Backbone as ProteinMPNN parsed JSONL, in Angstrom:
{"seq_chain_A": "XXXXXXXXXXXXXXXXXXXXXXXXXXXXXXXXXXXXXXXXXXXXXXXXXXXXXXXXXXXXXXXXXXXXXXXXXXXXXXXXXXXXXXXXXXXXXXXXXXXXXXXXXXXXXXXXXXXXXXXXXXXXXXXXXXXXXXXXXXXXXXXXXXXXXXXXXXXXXXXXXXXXXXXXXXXXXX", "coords_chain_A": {"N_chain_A": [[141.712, 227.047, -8.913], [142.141, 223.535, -7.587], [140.108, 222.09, -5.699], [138.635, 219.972, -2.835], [135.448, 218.304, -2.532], [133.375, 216.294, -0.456], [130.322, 215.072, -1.637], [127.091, 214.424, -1.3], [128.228, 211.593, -0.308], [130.215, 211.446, -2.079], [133.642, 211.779, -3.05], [134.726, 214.463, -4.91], [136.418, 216.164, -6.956], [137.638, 218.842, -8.504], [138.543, 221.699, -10.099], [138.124, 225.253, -9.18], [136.825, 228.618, -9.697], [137.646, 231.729, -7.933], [135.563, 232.905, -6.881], [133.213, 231.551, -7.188], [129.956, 230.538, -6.512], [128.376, 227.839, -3.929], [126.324, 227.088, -4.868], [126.134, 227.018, -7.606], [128.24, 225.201, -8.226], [127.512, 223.302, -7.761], [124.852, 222.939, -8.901], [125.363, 223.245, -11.755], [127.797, 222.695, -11.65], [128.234, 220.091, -11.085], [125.873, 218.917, -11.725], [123.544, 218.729, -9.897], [120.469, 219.432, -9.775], [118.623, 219.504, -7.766], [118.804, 221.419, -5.656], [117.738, 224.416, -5.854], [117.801, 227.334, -7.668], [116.637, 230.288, -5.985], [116.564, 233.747, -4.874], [118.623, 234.563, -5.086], [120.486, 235.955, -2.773], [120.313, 234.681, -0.637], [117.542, 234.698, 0.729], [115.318, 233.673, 0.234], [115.651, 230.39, 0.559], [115.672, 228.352, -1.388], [117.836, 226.813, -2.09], [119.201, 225.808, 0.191], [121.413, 223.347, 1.452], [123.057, 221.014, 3.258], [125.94, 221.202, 5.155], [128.385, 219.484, 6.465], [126.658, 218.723, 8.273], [124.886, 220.879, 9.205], [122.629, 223.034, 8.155], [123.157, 225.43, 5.327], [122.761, 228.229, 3.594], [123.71, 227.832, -0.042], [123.705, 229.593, -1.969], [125.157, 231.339, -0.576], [127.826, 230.457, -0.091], [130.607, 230.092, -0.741], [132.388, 228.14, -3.141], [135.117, 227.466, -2.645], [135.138, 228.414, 0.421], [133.975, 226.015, 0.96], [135.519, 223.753, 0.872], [136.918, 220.57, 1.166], [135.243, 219.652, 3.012], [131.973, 218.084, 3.667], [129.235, 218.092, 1.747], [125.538, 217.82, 1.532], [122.945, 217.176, -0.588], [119.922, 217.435, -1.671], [119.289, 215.526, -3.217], [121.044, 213.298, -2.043], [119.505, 212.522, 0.249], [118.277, 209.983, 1.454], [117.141, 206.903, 2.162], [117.925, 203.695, 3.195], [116.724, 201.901, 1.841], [115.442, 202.816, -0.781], [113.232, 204.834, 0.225], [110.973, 207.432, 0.91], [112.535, 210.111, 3.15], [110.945, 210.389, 7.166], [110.736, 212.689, 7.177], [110.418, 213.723, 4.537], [108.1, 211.937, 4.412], [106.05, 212.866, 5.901], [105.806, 214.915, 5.715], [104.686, 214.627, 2.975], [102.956, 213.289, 3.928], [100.825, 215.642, 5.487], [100.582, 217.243, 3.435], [102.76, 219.264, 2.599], [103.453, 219.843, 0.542], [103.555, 221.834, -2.141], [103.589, 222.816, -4.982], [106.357, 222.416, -4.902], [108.747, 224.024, -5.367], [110.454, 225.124, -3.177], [110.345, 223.168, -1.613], [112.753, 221.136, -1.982], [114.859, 222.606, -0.372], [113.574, 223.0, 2.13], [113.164, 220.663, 3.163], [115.977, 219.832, 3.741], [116.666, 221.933, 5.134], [114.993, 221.682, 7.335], [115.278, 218.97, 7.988], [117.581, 219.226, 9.729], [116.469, 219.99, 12.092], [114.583, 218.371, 12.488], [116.27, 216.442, 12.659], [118.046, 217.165, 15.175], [116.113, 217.289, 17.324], [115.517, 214.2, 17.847], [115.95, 213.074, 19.855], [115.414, 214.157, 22.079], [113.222, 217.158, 23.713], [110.551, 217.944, 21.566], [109.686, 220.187, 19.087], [108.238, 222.803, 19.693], [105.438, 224.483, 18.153], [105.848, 227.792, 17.233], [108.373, 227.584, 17.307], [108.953, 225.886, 15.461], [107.813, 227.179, 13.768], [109.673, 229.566, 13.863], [112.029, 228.071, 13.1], [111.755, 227.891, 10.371], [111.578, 230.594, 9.318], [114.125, 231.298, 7.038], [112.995, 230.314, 4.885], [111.04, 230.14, 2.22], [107.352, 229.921, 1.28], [105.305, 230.214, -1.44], [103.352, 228.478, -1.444], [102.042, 226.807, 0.589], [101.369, 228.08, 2.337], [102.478, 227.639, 5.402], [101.185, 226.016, 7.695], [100.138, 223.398, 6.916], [103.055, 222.435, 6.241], [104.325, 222.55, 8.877], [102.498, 220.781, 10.716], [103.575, 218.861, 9.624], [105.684, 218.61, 10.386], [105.697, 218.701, 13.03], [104.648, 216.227, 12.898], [106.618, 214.29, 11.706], [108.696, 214.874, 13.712], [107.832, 213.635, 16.352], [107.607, 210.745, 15.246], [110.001, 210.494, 14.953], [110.825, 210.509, 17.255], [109.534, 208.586, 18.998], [111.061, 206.417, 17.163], [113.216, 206.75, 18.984], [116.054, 205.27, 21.221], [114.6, 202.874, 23.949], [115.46, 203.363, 26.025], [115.132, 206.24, 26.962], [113.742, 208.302, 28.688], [111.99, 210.579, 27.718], [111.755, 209.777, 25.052], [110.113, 207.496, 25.535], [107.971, 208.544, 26.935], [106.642, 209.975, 24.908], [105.965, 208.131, 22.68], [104.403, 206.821, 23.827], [101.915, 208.739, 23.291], [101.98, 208.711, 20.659]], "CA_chain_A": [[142.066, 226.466, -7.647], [141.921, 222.695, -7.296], [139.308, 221.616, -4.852], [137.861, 218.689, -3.342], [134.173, 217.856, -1.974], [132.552, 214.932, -0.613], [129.028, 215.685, -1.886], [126.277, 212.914, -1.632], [129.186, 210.774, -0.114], [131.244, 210.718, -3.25], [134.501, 212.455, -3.122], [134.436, 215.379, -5.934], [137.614, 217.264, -7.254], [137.81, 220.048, -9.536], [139.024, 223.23, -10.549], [136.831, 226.103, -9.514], [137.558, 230.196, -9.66], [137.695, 231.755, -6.586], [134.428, 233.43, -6.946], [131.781, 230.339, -7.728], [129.29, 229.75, -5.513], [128.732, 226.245, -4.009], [125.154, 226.706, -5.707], [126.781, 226.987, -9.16], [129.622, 224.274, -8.533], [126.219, 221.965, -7.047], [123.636, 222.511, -10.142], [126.028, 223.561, -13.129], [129.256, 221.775, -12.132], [128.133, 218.626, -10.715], [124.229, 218.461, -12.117], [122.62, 218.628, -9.033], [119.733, 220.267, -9.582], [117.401, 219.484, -6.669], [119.117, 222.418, -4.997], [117.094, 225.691, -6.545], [118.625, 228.617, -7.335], [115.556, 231.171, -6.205], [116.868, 234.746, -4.903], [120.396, 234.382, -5.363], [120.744, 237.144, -1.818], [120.045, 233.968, 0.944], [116.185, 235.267, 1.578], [114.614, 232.439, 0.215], [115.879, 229.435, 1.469], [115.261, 227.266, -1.759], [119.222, 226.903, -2.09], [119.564, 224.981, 1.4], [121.823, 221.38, 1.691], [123.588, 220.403, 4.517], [127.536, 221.435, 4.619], [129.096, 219.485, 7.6], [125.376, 218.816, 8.773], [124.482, 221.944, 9.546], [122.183, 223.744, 6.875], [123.302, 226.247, 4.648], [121.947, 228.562, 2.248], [124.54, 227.39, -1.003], [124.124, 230.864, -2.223], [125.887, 232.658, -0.102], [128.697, 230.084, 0.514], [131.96, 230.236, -2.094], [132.762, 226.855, -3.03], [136.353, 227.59, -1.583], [134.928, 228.178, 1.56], [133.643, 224.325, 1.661], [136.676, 222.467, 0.436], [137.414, 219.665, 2.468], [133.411, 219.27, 3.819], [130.936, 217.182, 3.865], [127.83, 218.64, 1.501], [124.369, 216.775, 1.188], [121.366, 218.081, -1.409], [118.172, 216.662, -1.949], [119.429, 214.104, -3.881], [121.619, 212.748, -1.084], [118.723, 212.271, 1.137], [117.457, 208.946, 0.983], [116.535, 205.653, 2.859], [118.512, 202.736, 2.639], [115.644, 201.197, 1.165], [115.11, 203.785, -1.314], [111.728, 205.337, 0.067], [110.917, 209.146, 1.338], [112.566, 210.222, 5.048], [110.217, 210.273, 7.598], [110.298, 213.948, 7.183], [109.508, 213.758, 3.724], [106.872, 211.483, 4.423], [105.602, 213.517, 7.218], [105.362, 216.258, 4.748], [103.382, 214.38, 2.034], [100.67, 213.067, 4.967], [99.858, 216.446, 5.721], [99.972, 218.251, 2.018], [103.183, 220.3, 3.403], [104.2, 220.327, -0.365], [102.577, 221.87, -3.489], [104.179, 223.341, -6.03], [107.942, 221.39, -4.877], [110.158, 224.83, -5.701], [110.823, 225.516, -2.124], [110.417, 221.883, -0.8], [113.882, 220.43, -1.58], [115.713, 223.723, 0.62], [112.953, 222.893, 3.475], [113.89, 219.531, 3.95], [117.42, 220.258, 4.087], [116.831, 223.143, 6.691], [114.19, 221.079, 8.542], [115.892, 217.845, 8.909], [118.682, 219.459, 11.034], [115.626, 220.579, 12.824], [114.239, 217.059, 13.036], [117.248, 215.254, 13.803], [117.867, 217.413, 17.065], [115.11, 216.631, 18.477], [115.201, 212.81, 17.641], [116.075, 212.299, 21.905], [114.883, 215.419, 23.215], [112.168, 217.839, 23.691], [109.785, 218.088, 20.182], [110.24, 221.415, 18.825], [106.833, 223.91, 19.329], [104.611, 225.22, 17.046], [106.454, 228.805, 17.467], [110.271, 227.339, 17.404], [109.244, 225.29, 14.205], [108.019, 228.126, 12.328], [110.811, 230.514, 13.92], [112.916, 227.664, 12.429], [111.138, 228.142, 8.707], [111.613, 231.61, 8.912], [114.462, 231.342, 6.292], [112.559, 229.546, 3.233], [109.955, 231.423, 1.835], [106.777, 228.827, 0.248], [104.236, 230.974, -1.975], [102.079, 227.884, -1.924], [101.11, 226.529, 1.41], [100.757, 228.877, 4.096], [102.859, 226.909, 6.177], [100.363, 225.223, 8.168], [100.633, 221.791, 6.743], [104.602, 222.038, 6.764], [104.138, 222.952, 10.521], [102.1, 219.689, 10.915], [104.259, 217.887, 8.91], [107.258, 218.835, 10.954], [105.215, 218.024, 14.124], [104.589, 214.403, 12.654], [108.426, 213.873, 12.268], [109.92, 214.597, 15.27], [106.888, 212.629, 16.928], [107.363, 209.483, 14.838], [111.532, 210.134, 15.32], [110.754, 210.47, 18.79], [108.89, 207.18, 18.992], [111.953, 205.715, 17.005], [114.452, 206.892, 19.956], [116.743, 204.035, 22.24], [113.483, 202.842, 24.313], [115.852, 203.604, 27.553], [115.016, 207.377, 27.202], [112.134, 208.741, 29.101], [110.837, 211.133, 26.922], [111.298, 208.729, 23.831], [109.11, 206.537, 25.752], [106.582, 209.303, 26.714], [106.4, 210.084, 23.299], [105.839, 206.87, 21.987], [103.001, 206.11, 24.587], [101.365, 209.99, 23.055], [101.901, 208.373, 19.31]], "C_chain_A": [[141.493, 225.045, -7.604], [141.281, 222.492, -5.978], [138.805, 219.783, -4.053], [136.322, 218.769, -2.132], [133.751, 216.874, -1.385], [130.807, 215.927, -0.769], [128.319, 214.578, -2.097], [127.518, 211.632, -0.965], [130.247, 210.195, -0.69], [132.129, 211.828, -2.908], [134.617, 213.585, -4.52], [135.671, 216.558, -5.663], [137.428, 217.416, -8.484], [137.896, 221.077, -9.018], [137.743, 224.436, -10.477], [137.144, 227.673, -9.36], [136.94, 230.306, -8.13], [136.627, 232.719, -6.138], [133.081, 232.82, -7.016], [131.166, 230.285, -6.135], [129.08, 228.486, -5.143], [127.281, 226.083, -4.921], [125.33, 226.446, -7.136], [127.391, 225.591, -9.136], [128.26, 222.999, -8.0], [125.707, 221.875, -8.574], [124.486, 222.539, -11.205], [127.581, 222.886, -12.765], [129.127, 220.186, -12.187], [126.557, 218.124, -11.483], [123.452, 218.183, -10.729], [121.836, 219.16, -8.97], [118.379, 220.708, -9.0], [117.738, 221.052, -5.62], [118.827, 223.627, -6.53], [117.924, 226.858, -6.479], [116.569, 229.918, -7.504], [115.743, 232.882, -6.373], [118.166, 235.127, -5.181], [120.974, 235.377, -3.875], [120.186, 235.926, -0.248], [118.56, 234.69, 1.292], [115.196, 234.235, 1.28], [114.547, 231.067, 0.578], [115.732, 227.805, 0.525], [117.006, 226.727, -2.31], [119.932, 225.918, -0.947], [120.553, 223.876, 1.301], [122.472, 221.948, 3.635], [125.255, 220.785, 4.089], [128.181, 220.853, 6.211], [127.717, 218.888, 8.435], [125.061, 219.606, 9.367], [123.896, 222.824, 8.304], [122.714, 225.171, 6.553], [122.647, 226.544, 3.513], [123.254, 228.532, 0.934], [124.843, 228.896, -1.624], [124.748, 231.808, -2.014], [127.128, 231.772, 0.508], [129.994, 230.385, -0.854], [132.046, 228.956, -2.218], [134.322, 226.68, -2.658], [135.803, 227.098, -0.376], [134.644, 226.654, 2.168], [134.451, 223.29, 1.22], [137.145, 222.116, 1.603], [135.866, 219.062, 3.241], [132.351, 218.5, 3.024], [129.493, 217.634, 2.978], [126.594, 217.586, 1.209], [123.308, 217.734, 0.425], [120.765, 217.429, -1.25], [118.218, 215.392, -2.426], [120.299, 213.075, -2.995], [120.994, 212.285, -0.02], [117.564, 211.346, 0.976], [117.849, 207.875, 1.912], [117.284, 204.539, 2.515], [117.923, 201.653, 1.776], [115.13, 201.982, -0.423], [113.422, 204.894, -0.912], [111.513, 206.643, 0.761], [111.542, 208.756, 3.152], [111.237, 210.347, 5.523], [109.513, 211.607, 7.446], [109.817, 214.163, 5.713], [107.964, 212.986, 3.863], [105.791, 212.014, 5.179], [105.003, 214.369, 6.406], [104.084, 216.064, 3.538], [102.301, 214.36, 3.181], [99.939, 214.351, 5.425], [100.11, 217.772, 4.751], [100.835, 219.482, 2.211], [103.732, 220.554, 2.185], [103.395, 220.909, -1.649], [103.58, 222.05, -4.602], [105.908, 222.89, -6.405], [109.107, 222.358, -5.01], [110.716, 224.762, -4.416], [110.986, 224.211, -1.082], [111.512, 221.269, -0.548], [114.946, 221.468, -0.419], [114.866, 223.486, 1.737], [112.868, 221.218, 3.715], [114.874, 219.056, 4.193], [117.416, 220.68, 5.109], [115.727, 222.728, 7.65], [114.473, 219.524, 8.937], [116.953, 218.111, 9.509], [117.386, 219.763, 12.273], [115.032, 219.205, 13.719], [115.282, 216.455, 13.644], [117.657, 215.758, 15.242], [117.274, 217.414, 17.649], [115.019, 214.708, 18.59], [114.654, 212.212, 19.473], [115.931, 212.957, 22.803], [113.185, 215.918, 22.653], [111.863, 218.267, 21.865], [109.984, 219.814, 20.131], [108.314, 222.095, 19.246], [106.813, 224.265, 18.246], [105.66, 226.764, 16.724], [107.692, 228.555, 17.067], [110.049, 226.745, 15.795], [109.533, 226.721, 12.785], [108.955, 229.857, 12.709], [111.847, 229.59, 13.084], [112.813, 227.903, 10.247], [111.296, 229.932, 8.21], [112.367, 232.228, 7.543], [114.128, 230.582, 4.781], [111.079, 229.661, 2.864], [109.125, 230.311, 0.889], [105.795, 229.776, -0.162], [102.645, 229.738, -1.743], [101.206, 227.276, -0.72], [100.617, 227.082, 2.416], [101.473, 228.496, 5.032], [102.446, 225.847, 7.228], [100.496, 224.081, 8.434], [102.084, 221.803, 6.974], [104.9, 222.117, 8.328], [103.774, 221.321, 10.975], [102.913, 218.325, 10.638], [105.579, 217.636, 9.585], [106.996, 218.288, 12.174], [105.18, 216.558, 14.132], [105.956, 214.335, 12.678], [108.723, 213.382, 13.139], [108.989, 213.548, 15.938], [107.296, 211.434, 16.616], [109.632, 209.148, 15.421], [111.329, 210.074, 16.9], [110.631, 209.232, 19.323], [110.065, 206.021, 18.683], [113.302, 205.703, 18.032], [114.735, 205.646, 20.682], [115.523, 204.416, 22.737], [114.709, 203.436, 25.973], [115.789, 205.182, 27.635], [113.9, 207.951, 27.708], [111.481, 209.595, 28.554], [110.644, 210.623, 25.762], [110.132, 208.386, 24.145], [107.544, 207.263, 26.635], [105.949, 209.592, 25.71], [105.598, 209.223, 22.559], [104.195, 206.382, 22.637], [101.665, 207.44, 24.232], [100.932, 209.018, 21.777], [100.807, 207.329, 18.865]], "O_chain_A": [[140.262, 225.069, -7.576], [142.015, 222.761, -5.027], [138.7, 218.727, -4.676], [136.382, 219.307, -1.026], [133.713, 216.075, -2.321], [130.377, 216.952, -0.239], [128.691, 213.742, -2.921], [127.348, 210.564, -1.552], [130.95, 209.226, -0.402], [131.594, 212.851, -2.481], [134.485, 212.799, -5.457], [135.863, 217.386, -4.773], [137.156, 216.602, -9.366], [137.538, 221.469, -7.907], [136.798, 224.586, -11.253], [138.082, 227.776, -8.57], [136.227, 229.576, -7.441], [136.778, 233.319, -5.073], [132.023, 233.444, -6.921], [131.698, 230.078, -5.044], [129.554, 227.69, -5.954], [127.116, 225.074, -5.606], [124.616, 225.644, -7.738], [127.05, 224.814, -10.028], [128.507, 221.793, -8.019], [126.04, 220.972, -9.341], [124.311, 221.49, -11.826], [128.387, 222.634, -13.661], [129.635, 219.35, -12.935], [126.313, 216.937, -11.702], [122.693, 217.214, -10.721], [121.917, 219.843, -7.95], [117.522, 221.542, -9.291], [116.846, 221.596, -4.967], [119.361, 223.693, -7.637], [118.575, 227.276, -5.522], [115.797, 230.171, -8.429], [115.369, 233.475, -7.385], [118.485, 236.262, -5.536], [122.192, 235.531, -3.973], [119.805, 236.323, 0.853], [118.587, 235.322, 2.347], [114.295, 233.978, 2.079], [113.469, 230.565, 0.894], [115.685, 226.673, 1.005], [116.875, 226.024, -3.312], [121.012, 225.359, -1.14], [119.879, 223.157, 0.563], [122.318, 222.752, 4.554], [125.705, 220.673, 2.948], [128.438, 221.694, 7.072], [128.069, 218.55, 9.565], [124.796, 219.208, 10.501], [124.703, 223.29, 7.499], [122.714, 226.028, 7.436], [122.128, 225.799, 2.682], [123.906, 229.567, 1.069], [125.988, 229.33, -1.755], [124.992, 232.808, -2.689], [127.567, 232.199, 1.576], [129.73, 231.055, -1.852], [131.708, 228.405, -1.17], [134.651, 225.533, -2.355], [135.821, 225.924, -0.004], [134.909, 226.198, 3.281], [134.119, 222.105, 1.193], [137.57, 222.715, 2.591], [135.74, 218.049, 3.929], [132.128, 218.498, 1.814], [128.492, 217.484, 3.678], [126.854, 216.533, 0.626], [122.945, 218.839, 0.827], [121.074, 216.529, -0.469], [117.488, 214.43, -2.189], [120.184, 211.901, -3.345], [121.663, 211.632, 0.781], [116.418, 211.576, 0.591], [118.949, 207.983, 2.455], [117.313, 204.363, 1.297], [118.514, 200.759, 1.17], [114.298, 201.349, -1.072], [112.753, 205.5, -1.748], [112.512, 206.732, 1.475], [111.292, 207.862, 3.961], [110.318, 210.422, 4.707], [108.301, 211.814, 7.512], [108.773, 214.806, 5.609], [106.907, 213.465, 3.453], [104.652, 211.566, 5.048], [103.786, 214.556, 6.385], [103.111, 216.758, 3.24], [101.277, 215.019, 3.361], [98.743, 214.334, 5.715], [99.935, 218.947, 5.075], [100.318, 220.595, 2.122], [104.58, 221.444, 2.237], [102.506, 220.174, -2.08], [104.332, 221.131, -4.925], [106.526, 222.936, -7.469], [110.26, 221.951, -4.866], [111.792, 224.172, -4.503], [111.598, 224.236, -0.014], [111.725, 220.799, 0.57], [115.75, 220.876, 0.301], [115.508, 223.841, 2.726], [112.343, 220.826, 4.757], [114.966, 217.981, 4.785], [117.971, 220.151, 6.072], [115.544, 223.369, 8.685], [114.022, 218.963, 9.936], [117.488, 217.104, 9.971], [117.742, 219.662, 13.448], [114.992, 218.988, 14.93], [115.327, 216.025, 14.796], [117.643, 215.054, 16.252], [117.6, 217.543, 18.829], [114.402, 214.151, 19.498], [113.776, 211.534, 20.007], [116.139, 212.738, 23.997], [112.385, 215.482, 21.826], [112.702, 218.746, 21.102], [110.38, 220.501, 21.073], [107.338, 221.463, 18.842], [107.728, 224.406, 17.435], [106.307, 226.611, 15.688], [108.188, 229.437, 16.365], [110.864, 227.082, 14.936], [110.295, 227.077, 11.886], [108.894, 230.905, 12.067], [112.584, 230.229, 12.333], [113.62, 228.002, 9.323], [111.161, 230.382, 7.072], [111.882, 233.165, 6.909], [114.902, 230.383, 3.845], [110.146, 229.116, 3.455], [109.71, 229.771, -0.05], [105.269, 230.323, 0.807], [101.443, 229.989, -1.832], [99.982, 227.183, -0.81], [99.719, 226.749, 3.189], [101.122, 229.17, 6.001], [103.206, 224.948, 7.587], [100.806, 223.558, 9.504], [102.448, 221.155, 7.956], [105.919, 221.582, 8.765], [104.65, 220.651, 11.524], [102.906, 217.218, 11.176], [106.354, 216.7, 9.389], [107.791, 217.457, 12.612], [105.547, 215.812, 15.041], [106.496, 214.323, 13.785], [108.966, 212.235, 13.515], [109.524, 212.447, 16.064], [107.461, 210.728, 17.611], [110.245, 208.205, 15.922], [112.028, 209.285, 17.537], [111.501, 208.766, 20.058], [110.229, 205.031, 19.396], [114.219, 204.886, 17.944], [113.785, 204.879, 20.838], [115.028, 205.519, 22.506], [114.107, 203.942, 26.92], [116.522, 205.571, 28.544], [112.973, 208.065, 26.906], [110.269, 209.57, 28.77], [109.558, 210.817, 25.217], [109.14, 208.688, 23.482], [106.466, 206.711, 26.859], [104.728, 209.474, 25.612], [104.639, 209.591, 21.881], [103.237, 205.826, 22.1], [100.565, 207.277, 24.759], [99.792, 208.556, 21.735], [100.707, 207.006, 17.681]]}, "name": "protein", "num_of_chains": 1, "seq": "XXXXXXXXXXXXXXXXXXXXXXXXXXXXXXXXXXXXXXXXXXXXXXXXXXXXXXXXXXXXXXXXXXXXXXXXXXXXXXXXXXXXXXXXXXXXXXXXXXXXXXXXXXXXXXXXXXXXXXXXXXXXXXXXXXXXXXXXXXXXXXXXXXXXXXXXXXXXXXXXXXXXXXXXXXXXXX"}
């Protein structure tokens, strides 16, 4: 079945059976291999991109199912400058990464997290790590990624239009 993708913002056609996952047609068709293949059953969460901007676990999508959409990995997520998002950077300042297997699927599935808050209410402690519930890290405890997720939205908060009043409560917290 002829397909097509935009993936990373490039348009991407090929031929794929009607059984491939998009995790397959990501790391082994295209070489993307910032997207992990961990449980292959969606419980881990190191599989994550963006399909449409809305995170998905790649494992459990068909690459049928996303012809015609929008996908972003790890490697698509970058600065016009080239230098870490805020949420990666957020993540280094408070040590939210060790070991890196599980890191590129949790900043996939936590910058949808960040960007809806950019102009609203900061997410809680509780909502963050109800949001983490799907990406499983052996190495930090979550703790720091908690913190790290808190710095984010804070600093995106700060970056909001100044004509928003909780931007600019925010900003006067920061």
């Amino acid at each position: 079945m002829d397909l097509t993708l935009n993936v990373n913002g490039r348009p991407e056609k090929f031929a794929a059976p009607p059984n491939e996952l998009l995790v397959e047609r990501l790391r082994d068709g295209l070489g993307l291999t910032g997207t992990k293949v961990g449980c292959d059953t969606g419980q881990c969460g190191s599989c994550v991109v963006r399909l449409d901007d809305k995170s998905v676990k790649s494992c459990l999508v068909l690459t049928v199912a996303a012809a015609g959409s929008e996908v972003t990995t790890i490697e698509g997520v970058t600065t016009t400058g080239g230098e870490l998002t805020g949420l990666q950077e957020a993540l280094r300042q408070e040590h939210g990464t060790q070991c890196g297997f599980c890191t590129p699927g949790m900043v996939m599935a936590l910058g949808e997290l960040v960007d809806s808050t950019a102009d609203g209410e900061a997410p809680t402690e509780p909502e963050i790590r109800e949001w983490l519930t799907g990406n499983l890290c052996r190495c930090t405890g979550y703790h720091s990624v908690v913190r790290g997720v808190q710095r984010a939205c804070a600093a995106s908060r700060a970056e909001a239009p100044a004509d928003s009043a909780a931007s600019t409560a925010v900003a006067q917290e920061v």
